Amino acid sequence: MSETEKNSHRIEVRAPMSGVFYKSPAPDQPPYVEVGDVVRKKQVLALLETMKVFQKVKSPAAGIIVEIAARNETPLKDEQIMFVIDISSSS
Amino acid sequence: MFSKILIANRGEIALRIARSCRELGIKTVAVYSEADDKSLHLKLADETVCIGPPDSRKSYLHQERILDVAKKTGAQAIHPGYGYLAENATFATACLNQGFAFIGPTPLNLKLAGDKIVARKMMEKAGVPVIPGSRGPVGSIEEAGIESERIGYPVMLKSAGGGGGRGIRICRNAAVLAEEFPIAGMEARASFGNGELYMEKVIVDPRHIEFQILADRDGNTIHLGERECTIQRRYQKLIEESPSPALTPRLRERMGNAAVVAARAIAYFNAGTVEFLMDGNGNFYFMEMNARIQVEHPVTELTTGLDLIKEQIRLAWGEPLRDSLNPVESRGWAIECRINAEDPERNFAPCPGTIKEYQPPGGFGVRLDTHLYQGYELPIYYDSLLAKLITHDRTREGAIRIMKRALTEFRISPVKTTIPLHLKIMDDPVFQSGDFTTDYIRKFVPDDDDEDE
């Protein structure tokens, strides 16, 4: 994480509230993104379930997924890191 | 009468059921998940049993475990409340097969009411008007696309196993449909344990009006008047009232009769609700049959003076409908505000957390159904309904006045709730006039939309 902070080309996507993290739209479907994927701004990265409501976690910027920090189907706390995205290649 | 009932639910409805049982002299068994070990419903029950982890699929939806607890505790009947297993025909059948009464409709009722396509066909045959929709459940994005083209966009994606508004998404075109389809399925699975979806054409600017039904084992069927449920956000009811300000006595009689015909068409047993959509010209369409006690049942209780949970239990025990209930006399006006842990200022984002300050309202004409207490930590796993605040007076104006006073007294913090929004609505001349449609809430949430930005 400290490495991430030092690198200005990397941004973190954090949970906007506590909830359960889902990396795919359904258990029998492939994940929205994998490490190494190129993502657009506003692309759906995951779902977060809080009190029965699923919200889409969208990418704040274009870039490459360098880390998926959250584990599938586990509860996250408010502000917990979900993704690290490298935005150096885009402008 | 039953001597012991297992309550297969949580939150305010579990308390609601426990209270009625206590008054009837029936012992109760409360079940709970690991996330609910501090839940208030455990304090009102005679026995409590933990049934599994926080995930509902492993606790409140776990049929074998619940039946096993019923067996071990010697319960004779199971009350499913609303949501979870309330409309699960497999569960109702399992209850009966293992010698427990299921406090609700018959398994066949649940199958027919739960299969919206079959229900629609039966209603048409019985002469009840229905909304155009998909011929069957839609199992894939491709299939949903084909059906949508046939029905015509915009369409609604709805949970075939559900109701209660969860899992519903509006799709204006094929692209939106493709993105929403899997998410709607996820919500449906999470809420009802069944991800199956179906579709209906969107009726523009309707009112949502439903009728409460009671039916005994011999097929005697009555209605207890209507509930106006038009004030909604994303198909989640926010405010319900009885009677409806939109119905003339003549329209009430026609819709009430149609509701009784609809219930009889599927030989409905116990308490249920027939939901209609009504357009601006007073045309009404059968939407669905809710084969359960509903969240908003208290407004009917206040106008009729009947405890619907007790009626459900009596009917399940085999008692006939009392002659005195036909017709039921309805008195005054009742309004319910659903207080949710949602932040109206942040697009109704759910708001989990610990209730540090809790000061409930009281006084003349006020009823509060809630599982909250000071210090309670809201679990992230369950829905955001915190409390139902219901007021009753001789007139609609009076009920609104009491509601405003009660909402002002009601303090919940730091968790954000819908209380400030309800206060704005009670103050709004359009709400006070009674002339509104299902898009009313956009007045307060102007950019609210079913499609995320």
XYZ file of C-alpha atoms in Angstrom:
544
model
C 0.000 0.000 0.000
C 2.851 2.377 0.836
C 4.313 1.451 -2.528
C 1.009 2.461 -4.071
C 1.008 5.783 -2.309
C 4.505 6.568 -3.566
C 3.496 5.830 -7.110
C 1.512 8.803 -8.368
C 0.416 6.844 -11.433
C -1.578 4.469 -9.286
C -4.993 5.151 -7.846
C -6.975 3.203 -5.327
C -10.628 2.368 -5.604
C -12.099 2.185 -2.109
C -15.446 0.925 -0.840
C -17.836 3.894 -0.627
C -19.524 2.164 2.337
C -19.396 -1.156 4.149
C -20.791 -4.092 2.208
C -20.107 -7.484 0.680
C -17.754 -7.495 -2.332
C -18.603 -9.472 -5.477
C -16.114 -9.614 -8.328
C -18.566 -11.165 -10.802
C -22.196 -10.417 -11.716
C -23.254 -13.922 -10.637
C -21.487 -16.884 -9.005
C -21.496 -18.833 -12.292
C -20.160 -15.957 -14.375
C -16.634 -14.657 -15.037
C -15.329 -11.716 -12.989
C -15.909 -8.185 -14.250
C -12.141 -7.612 -14.346
C -8.883 -9.468 -13.696
C -5.435 -8.175 -12.834
C -3.841 -6.866 -16.031
C -7.128 -5.846 -17.665
C -7.339 -2.479 -19.382
C -10.380 -0.570 -18.092
C -12.264 2.503 -19.276
C -13.439 5.289 -17.019
C -16.848 4.303 -15.498
C -16.392 0.650 -16.437
C -18.022 -1.667 -13.901
C -15.318 -3.342 -11.782
C -17.372 -5.165 -9.146
C -20.591 -5.158 -7.153
C -20.949 -4.118 -3.538
C -23.948 -5.407 -1.610
C -25.095 -3.325 1.332
C -28.422 -4.056 3.003
C -29.674 -6.068 0.028
C -28.844 -3.332 -2.474
C -26.238 -4.035 -5.115
C -24.277 -1.062 -6.347
C -21.899 -1.111 -9.253
C -18.342 -0.196 -8.424
C -17.158 1.864 -11.381
C -13.642 2.743 -12.391
C -12.850 6.393 -11.588
C -10.380 6.555 -14.514
C -9.003 4.689 -17.505
C -6.045 2.440 -16.747
C -4.815 -1.056 -16.004
C -5.892 -3.158 -13.014
C -2.738 -3.910 -11.035
C -4.316 -5.328 -7.898
C -7.647 -6.697 -6.709
C -7.295 -6.150 -2.980
C -10.736 -7.356 -1.883
C -11.691 -11.022 -1.651
C -14.806 -12.242 -3.384
C -17.957 -12.527 -1.249
C -16.357 -11.051 1.855
C -17.579 -8.098 3.925
C -15.643 -4.847 3.426
C -15.483 -1.882 5.725
C -16.182 1.670 4.625
C -13.098 3.002 2.743
C -11.421 -0.405 2.455
C -9.324 -0.783 -0.721
C -10.930 -2.834 -3.500
C -8.730 -2.161 -6.536
C -5.465 -0.512 -7.485
C -5.372 0.911 -11.003
C -2.335 2.102 -12.938
C -3.308 5.195 -14.913
C 0.152 6.045 -16.279
C -0.534 4.854 -19.823
C -3.605 7.021 -20.280
C -3.832 10.781 -20.425
C -55.116 -23.450 19.030
C -51.395 -23.905 18.364
C -49.258 -24.042 21.492
C -45.941 -23.077 19.883
C -45.025 -21.215 16.680
C -41.595 -20.825 15.087
C -41.011 -17.388 13.563
C -38.867 -17.819 10.445
C -37.907 -14.183 10.041
C -36.058 -11.262 11.621
C -36.480 -7.524 12.183
C -39.733 -5.743 12.914
C -42.001 -8.450 11.488
C -40.501 -11.058 13.835
C -41.429 -8.803 16.763
C -44.845 -8.174 15.276
C -45.575 -11.912 15.082
C -44.154 -12.639 18.540
C -46.453 -10.006 20.042
C -49.602 -11.440 18.497
C -48.609 -14.934 19.599
C -48.050 -13.705 23.135
C -51.559 -12.222 23.164
C -53.009 -15.500 21.913
C -51.135 -17.448 24.598
C -48.905 -19.157 22.029
C -45.223 -19.787 22.814
C -42.689 -18.638 20.226
C -39.359 -19.816 18.880
C -37.141 -17.129 17.327
C -34.419 -18.151 14.890
C -31.477 -15.895 14.091
C -28.259 -15.652 12.120
C -24.850 -14.956 13.636
C -25.218 -11.312 12.527
C -28.463 -11.003 14.499
C -27.404 -12.274 17.924
C -28.177 -8.822 19.381
C -31.489 -8.531 17.601
C -34.539 -7.380 19.548
C -36.787 -10.181 18.291
C -34.795 -12.614 20.436
C -35.924 -10.792 23.578
C -39.607 -11.172 22.778
C -39.516 -14.891 22.032
C -39.752 -17.761 24.510
C -36.900 -19.681 22.875
C -34.101 -18.635 20.524
C -31.978 -20.743 18.199
C -29.056 -19.655 15.995
C -29.463 -21.094 12.502
C -26.280 -20.095 10.741
C -23.984 -17.446 9.302
C -25.009 -13.895 8.259
C -25.629 -14.788 4.607
C -29.415 -15.318 4.385
C -28.980 -18.313 2.093
C -27.229 -20.074 4.960
C -29.655 -18.941 7.671
C -33.060 -17.335 7.072
C -33.423 -19.131 3.734
C -32.038 -22.448 4.956
C -35.159 -24.624 4.911
C -33.762 -27.845 6.415
C -32.169 -26.015 9.303
C -35.363 -24.125 10.129
C -37.468 -27.280 9.947
C -34.942 -29.057 12.122
C -35.269 -26.329 14.767
C -39.065 -26.579 14.564
C -38.806 -30.308 15.195
C -36.367 -29.998 18.099
C -38.304 -27.236 19.822
C -41.677 -28.893 19.380
C -43.235 -26.056 17.367
C -46.521 -26.921 15.655
C -46.559 -24.147 13.099
C -44.179 -21.844 11.228
C -44.894 -18.189 10.500
C -42.662 -17.026 7.647
C -43.403 -13.267 7.897
C -42.661 -11.492 4.595
C -39.703 -11.987 2.252
C -37.350 -14.940 2.832
C -39.422 -18.169 2.747
C -42.860 -16.533 2.925
C -43.801 -17.333 -0.661
C -41.693 -20.428 -1.160
C -43.979 -23.295 -2.206
C -41.249 -25.897 -1.648
C -40.850 -24.736 1.929
C -44.618 -24.631 2.567
C -44.877 -28.193 1.203
C -41.966 -29.350 3.367
C -43.652 -27.826 6.427
C -46.879 -29.727 5.752
C -45.074 -32.976 4.920
C -43.203 -32.827 8.197
C -46.345 -32.129 10.173
C -46.080 -28.352 10.678
C -48.774 -25.865 9.790
C -47.515 -23.184 7.410
C -49.137 -19.916 8.485
C -49.999 -18.586 5.081
C -51.534 -19.811 1.828
C -51.492 -23.361 0.467
C -48.455 -24.590 -1.501
C -50.621 -24.574 -4.637
C -51.611 -20.924 -3.976
C -47.928 -20.077 -3.663
C -47.095 -21.851 -6.910
C -49.886 -20.111 -8.817
C -49.308 -16.671 -7.285
C -45.550 -17.130 -7.638
C -45.758 -18.080 -11.287
C -46.764 -14.676 -12.607
C -47.418 -16.044 -16.081
C -49.817 -18.729 -14.886
C -51.422 -16.240 -12.504
C -51.889 -13.797 -15.386
C -53.584 -16.463 -17.501
C -55.907 -17.475 -14.676
C -56.838 -13.857 -14.010
C -57.608 -13.246 -17.669
C -59.798 -16.322 -17.665
C -61.602 -15.084 -14.541
C -62.236 -11.722 -16.225
C -59.675 -9.660 -14.298
C -57.682 -7.273 -16.559
C -53.889 -7.863 -16.630
C -50.728 -5.961 -17.714
C -49.057 -7.186 -20.938
C -45.850 -9.097 -20.199
C -43.474 -11.927 -21.097
C -44.988 -15.310 -21.943
C -42.734 -17.087 -19.497
C -39.673 -16.567 -17.338
C -36.705 -15.123 -19.226
C -33.598 -17.204 -18.623
C -30.958 -15.348 -20.614
C -30.099 -11.883 -21.876
C -30.833 -13.075 -25.434
C -34.277 -14.361 -24.496
C -35.027 -11.181 -22.549
C -34.054 -9.162 -25.623
C -36.446 -11.069 -27.878
C -39.353 -10.741 -25.421
C -38.642 -7.028 -24.931
C -38.826 -6.400 -28.679
C -42.171 -8.171 -28.754
C -43.656 -6.336 -25.730
C -42.046 -3.029 -26.708
C -39.562 -0.962 -24.680
C -39.549 0.325 -22.020
C -39.929 -2.935 -20.094
C -39.621 -3.875 -16.442
C -37.465 -6.765 -15.311
C -39.095 -8.345 -12.282
C -38.306 -11.211 -9.968
C -40.531 -14.190 -10.770
C -39.969 -15.518 -7.262
C -40.346 -12.238 -5.491
C -42.457 -9.158 -5.313
C -41.926 -6.476 -2.756
C -40.118 -4.532 -5.447
C -36.676 -6.089 -5.095
C -34.897 -7.128 -8.270
C -36.977 -4.788 -10.455
C -35.187 -2.806 -13.128
C -36.555 -0.601 -15.884
C -34.920 -1.135 -19.267
C -35.402 1.539 -21.911
C -33.403 -0.284 -24.563
C -31.429 -3.437 -25.336
C -28.120 -2.029 -24.052
C -29.577 -1.225 -20.637
C -31.254 -4.631 -20.568
C -27.928 -6.387 -21.152
C -26.276 -4.579 -18.261
C -29.190 -4.826 -15.816
C -30.172 -8.439 -16.466
C -27.460 -10.151 -14.356
C -27.733 -7.599 -11.521
C -31.513 -7.996 -11.327
C -30.902 -11.734 -11.086
C -28.413 -11.262 -8.253
C -30.820 -9.079 -6.270
C -33.612 -11.582 -6.819
C -31.409 -14.414 -5.601
C -30.234 -12.472 -2.570
C -33.750 -11.451 -1.568
C -35.740 -14.544 -2.422
C -33.287 -17.359 -3.135
C -34.623 -17.497 -6.700
C -32.939 -15.596 -9.534
C -35.665 -16.199 -12.133
C -36.882 -13.054 -13.916
C -39.899 -12.051 -16.011
C -40.945 -8.884 -17.797
C -43.875 -6.503 -17.951
C -44.648 -3.512 -20.107
C -44.254 -0.207 -18.293
C -47.580 1.549 -17.702
C -46.957 5.291 -17.659
C -47.857 7.336 -14.560
C -50.010 4.803 -12.761
C -51.261 4.615 -9.205
C -50.562 1.478 -7.221
C -53.629 0.314 -5.311
C -53.962 -3.038 -3.588
C -56.688 -4.897 -1.721
C -56.252 -6.944 1.446
C -57.872 -10.375 1.205
C -58.825 -12.911 3.868
C -60.045 -16.390 2.970
C -60.862 -19.434 5.082
C -60.440 -23.143 4.310
C -63.972 -23.378 2.925
C -63.236 -20.716 0.320
C -65.147 -17.902 2.003
C -63.295 -14.852 0.712
C -63.574 -11.210 1.754
C -61.577 -8.034 1.223
C -60.704 -5.530 3.930
C -60.525 -2.501 1.669
C -57.645 -0.995 -0.239
C -54.221 0.369 0.452
C -52.849 3.249 -1.584
C -49.174 2.487 -2.263
C -48.390 4.987 -5.020
C -45.614 6.843 -3.198
C -42.627 4.710 -4.153
C -39.025 5.014 -5.128
C -37.633 2.423 -7.500
C -40.644 0.193 -6.819
C -39.997 0.294 -3.106
C -43.045 1.604 -1.310
C -42.275 4.579 0.924
C -45.723 5.635 2.111
C -48.940 3.652 2.222
C -52.381 4.728 3.313
C -55.881 3.421 3.674
C -58.298 4.291 2.256
C -56.992 5.622 -1.094
C -57.747 9.277 -1.867
C -58.175 8.242 -5.536
C -61.110 5.849 -5.215
C -64.777 6.711 -5.468
C -67.138 4.352 -3.612
C -68.129 2.909 -6.998
C -64.528 2.257 -8.126
C -63.703 0.807 -4.701
C -66.568 -1.640 -5.063
C -65.507 -2.671 -8.582
C -61.860 -3.146 -7.631
C -62.757 -4.888 -4.382
C -64.971 -7.310 -6.277
C -62.206 -7.920 -8.852
C -59.775 -8.619 -6.000
C -62.107 -11.200 -4.473
C -62.622 -12.783 -7.920
C -58.828 -12.881 -8.392
C -58.336 -14.615 -5.032
C -61.119 -17.095 -5.702
C -59.690 -17.827 -9.160
C -56.713 -19.499 -7.499
C -58.741 -20.839 -4.522
C -56.736 -18.563 -2.280
C -56.418 -19.368 1.418
C -55.424 -17.159 4.389
C -54.272 -13.514 4.136
C -53.112 -12.119 0.823
C -53.038 -9.006 -1.272
C -54.167 -8.358 -4.822
C -52.125 -5.578 -6.395
C -53.510 -3.370 -9.159
C -52.083 -0.603 -11.272
C -54.588 2.126 -12.082
C -54.176 4.637 -14.896
C -55.450 8.230 -14.990
C -58.810 7.140 -16.393
C -59.660 4.740 -13.597
C -58.734 1.647 -15.654
C -57.134 -0.916 -13.377
C -54.937 -3.929 -14.144
C -54.061 -6.953 -12.036
C -50.349 -6.781 -11.342
C -49.714 -9.640 -8.949
C -51.030 -11.542 -5.995
C -48.863 -11.175 -2.900
C -49.310 -14.438 -1.077
C -48.093 -13.258 2.316
C -48.633 -10.722 5.056
C -47.319 -7.449 3.655
C -45.063 -4.835 5.176
C -47.875 -2.264 4.952
C -50.549 -4.402 6.626
C -50.787 -2.072 9.674
C -52.732 0.647 7.802
C -55.493 -1.906 7.214
C -55.287 -3.006 10.852
C -55.834 0.549 12.035
C -58.818 1.232 9.776
C -60.489 -2.149 10.391
C -59.424 -2.742 13.990
C -58.339 -6.282 13.058
C -54.997 -7.864 14.019
C -54.093 -9.505 10.697
C -51.380 -11.696 12.210
C -53.933 -13.161 14.621
C -56.357 -13.620 11.716
C -53.641 -15.501 9.812
C -52.995 -17.763 12.793
C -56.712 -18.441 13.358
C -57.270 -19.248 9.701
C -54.214 -21.538 9.636
C -55.605 -23.347 12.692
C -58.751 -23.983 10.648
C -61.198 -21.452 12.045
C -63.776 -20.083 9.608
C -64.095 -16.383 8.819
C -66.373 -14.851 11.417
C -69.703 -13.575 10.115
C -68.993 -10.248 11.807
C -66.161 -9.675 9.324
C -68.471 -9.475 6.321
C -68.591 -6.666 5.529
C -65.764 -5.217 7.586
C -66.395 -1.716 8.778
C -63.573 0.672 7.950
C -63.028 3.735 10.099
C -60.932 6.838 9.678
C -57.667 7.188 7.798
C -54.301 5.516 8.376
C -50.903 6.427 6.911
C -47.633 4.522 7.152
C -44.158 5.938 6.567
C -41.363 3.445 6.048
C -38.277 4.640 7.874
C -35.272 3.181 6.066
C -31.549 3.395 6.794
C -31.028 5.298 3.575
C -29.612 8.734 2.941
C -32.055 10.752 0.790
C -29.263 13.311 0.261
C -26.968 10.669 -1.240
C -29.334 9.057 -3.694
C -30.801 6.797 -1.003
C -27.534 4.979 -0.405
C -27.961 2.406 2.349
C -26.531 3.587 5.629
C -25.307 0.869 7.993
C -23.896 1.759 11.405
C -24.675 1.869 15.105
C -27.772 3.633 16.450
C -26.284 5.962 19.039
C -29.338 8.123 19.600
C -32.826 6.632 19.532
C -35.926 8.491 20.628
C -39.208 7.001 19.401
C -42.396 9.036 18.914
C -45.638 8.320 20.797
C -48.966 9.804 21.720
C -52.463 9.816 20.274
C -52.894 8.061 16.947
C -49.288 6.814 16.728
C -48.149 3.221 16.195
C -44.504 2.286 15.770
C -43.401 -1.144 14.519
C -39.622 -1.405 14.801
C -36.756 -3.590 15.945
C -34.510 -0.649 16.809
C -33.064 0.213 20.180
C -30.316 2.516 21.354
C -26.929 0.901 20.736
C -28.176 -1.470 18.020
C -25.703 -2.067 15.208
C -27.408 -2.398 11.824
C -26.099 -5.460 10.002
C -24.918 -4.885 6.401
C -26.509 -8.149 5.321
C -30.212 -7.353 5.590
C -32.590 -4.820 4.148
C -32.682 -1.233 5.290
C -36.186 -1.072 6.798
C -35.734 0.295 10.329
C -39.240 1.167 11.381
C -42.808 1.609 10.234
C -44.410 4.707 11.648
C -48.186 4.535 11.322
C -50.716 7.181 12.285
C -54.501 7.010 12.419
C -57.148 9.667 12.758
C -60.727 10.349 11.694
C -59.612 12.145 8.520
C -56.656 12.081 6.102
C -55.802 15.626 7.134
C -55.718 14.527 10.771
C -53.544 11.484 10.036
C -51.077 13.708 8.137
C -50.987 16.171 11.016
C -50.219 13.407 13.525
C -47.570 11.969 11.157
C -45.795 15.334 10.921
C -45.731 15.626 14.689
C -44.532 12.030 15.155
C -41.805 12.344 12.485
C -40.559 15.475 14.228
C -40.315 13.611 17.551
C -38.530 10.622 16.007
C -34.755 10.848 16.538
C -32.348 8.334 15.028
C -28.636 9.147 14.691
C -25.977 9.086 13.391
C -27.434 6.669 10.832
C -29.157 8.601 8.027
C -32.819 7.810 7.510
C -35.755 8.710 5.294
C -37.411 10.726 8.124
C -36.474 14.156 6.635
C -37.900 13.094 3.251
C -41.172 11.951 4.836
C -41.456 15.312 6.591
C -41.056 17.138 3.272
C -43.706 14.930 1.684
C -46.186 15.482 4.540
C -45.703 19.239 4.039
C -46.200 19.060 0.278
C -49.530 20.438 -1.050
C -49.535 17.832 -3.868
C -49.302 14.962 -1.384
C -51.917 16.658 0.767
C -54.231 16.958 -2.255
C -54.054 13.182 -2.759
C -53.506 13.643 -6.502
C -50.226 11.900 -7.407
C -48.769 9.033 -9.474
C -45.830 6.636 -9.019
C -43.308 9.192 -10.305
C -44.259 11.577 -7.474
C -40.921 11.055 -5.703
C -39.025 12.705 -8.585
C -40.271 15.994 -7.222
C -37.892 15.471 -4.290
C -35.243 13.393 -6.026
C -35.160 15.100 -9.439
C -32.322 13.102 -10.968
C -33.472 9.771 -9.595
C -33.393 7.186 -12.301
C -33.351 3.428 -12.598
C -30.290 3.601 -14.778
C -27.152 4.574 -12.941
C -25.539 7.669 -14.386
